[in-house]
Tab-separated table of C-alpha atoms in Angstrom:
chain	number	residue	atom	x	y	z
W	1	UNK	CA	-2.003	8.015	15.654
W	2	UNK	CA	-2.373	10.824	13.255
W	3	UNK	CA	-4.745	9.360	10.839
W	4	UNK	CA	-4.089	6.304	7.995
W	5	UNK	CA	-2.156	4.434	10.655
W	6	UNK	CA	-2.795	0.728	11.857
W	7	UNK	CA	-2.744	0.039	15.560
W	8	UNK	CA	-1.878	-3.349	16.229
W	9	UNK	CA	-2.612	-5.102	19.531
W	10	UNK	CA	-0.004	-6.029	22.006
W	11	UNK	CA	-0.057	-9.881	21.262
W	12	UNK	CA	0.180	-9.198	17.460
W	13	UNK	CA	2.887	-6.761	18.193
W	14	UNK	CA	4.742	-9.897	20.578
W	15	UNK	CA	4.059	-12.497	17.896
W	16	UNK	CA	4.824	-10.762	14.859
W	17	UNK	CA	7.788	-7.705	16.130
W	18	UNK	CA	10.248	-8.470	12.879
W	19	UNK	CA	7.759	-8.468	9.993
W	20	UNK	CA	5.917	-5.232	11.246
W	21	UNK	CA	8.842	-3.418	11.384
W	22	UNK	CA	9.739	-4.497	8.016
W	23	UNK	CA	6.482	-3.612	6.976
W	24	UNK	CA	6.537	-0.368	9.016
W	25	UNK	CA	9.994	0.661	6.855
W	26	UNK	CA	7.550	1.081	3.645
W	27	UNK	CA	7.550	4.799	2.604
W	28	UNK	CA	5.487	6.517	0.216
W	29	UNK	CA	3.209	9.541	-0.525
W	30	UNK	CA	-0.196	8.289	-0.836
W	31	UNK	CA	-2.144	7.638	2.323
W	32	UNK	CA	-4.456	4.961	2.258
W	33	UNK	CA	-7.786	5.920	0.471
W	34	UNK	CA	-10.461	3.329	1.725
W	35	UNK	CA	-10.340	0.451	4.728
W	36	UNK	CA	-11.442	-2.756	5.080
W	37	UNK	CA	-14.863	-3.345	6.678
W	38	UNK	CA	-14.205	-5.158	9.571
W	39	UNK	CA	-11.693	-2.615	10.362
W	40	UNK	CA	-12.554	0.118	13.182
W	41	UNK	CA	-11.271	3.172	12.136
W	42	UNK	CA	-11.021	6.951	13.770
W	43	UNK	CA	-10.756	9.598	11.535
W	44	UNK	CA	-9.226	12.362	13.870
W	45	UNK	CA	-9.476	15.020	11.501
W	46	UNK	CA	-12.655	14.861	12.070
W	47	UNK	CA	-12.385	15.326	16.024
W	48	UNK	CA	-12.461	19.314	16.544
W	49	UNK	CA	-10.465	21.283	17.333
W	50	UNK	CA	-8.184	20.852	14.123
W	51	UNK	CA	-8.131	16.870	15.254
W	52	UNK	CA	-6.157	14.861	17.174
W	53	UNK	CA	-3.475	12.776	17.772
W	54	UNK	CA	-3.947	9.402	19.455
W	55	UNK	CA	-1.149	7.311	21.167
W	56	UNK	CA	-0.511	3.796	21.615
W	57	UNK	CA	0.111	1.964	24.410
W	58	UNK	CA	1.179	-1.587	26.205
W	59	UNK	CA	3.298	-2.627	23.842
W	60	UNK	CA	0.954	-1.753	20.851
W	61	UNK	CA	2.375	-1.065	17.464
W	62	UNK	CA	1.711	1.431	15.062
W	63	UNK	CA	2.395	0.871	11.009
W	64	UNK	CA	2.618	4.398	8.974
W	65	UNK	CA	-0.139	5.225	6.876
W	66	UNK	CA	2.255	4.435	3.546
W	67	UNK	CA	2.463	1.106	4.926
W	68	UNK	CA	-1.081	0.669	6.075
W	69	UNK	CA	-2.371	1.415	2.304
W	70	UNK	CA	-0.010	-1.086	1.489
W	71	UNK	CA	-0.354	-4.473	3.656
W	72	UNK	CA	-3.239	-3.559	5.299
W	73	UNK	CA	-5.100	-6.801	4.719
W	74	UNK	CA	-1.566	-8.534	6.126
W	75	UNK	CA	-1.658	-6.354	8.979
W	76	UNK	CA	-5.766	-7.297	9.628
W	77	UNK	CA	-4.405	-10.881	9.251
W	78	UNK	CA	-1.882	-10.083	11.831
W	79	UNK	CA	-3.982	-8.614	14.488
W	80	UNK	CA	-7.509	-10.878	13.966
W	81	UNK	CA	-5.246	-14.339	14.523
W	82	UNK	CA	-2.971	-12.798	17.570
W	83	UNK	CA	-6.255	-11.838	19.045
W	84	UNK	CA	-8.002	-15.014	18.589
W	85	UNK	CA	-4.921	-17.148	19.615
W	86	UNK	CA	-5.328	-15.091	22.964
W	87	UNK	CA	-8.596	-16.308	23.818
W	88	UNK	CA	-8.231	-19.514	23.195
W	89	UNK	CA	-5.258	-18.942	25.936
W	90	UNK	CA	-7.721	-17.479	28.072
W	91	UNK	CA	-10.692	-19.925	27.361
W	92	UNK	CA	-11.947	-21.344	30.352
């Protein structure tokens, strides 16, 4: 990640595969300018020297920054309902 991306997890990436990268095809040239507040978010430009560039892994997906300004409360959606599907999985 470069900075403006969405990293999704590896079950939302599993459960969701076709619509992200329809969502991931959206092109554009403004980044997005503010983020949701339950979002956790890492400015790297911020991260010296000159910032940094952060990878995914597992089978994690990441949406462009066009994209993320776009359908970033579908890709929250996404990612907060994989996740909690998971642990109920995984409940004891």
């Amino acid at each position: 990640m470069q900075g403006g991306e969405y990293i999704l997890s590896e079950e939302a990436t599993k459960q969701h595969l076709i619509r992200l990268n329809e969502i991931n095809s959206e092109k554009g040239t403004s980044p997005i300018s503010s983020y949701a507040p339950k979002s956790t978010v890492i400015d790297t430009n911020l991260m010296p020297p000159g910032g940094a560039l952060w990878v995914a892994h597992n089978g994690q997906f990441i949406v462009n920054r066009f994209a993320t300004a776009k359908y970033l409360d579908e890709l929250e959606k996404m990612n907060a309902s994989s996740i909690a599907e998971m642990r109920q999985k995984t409940a004891p």
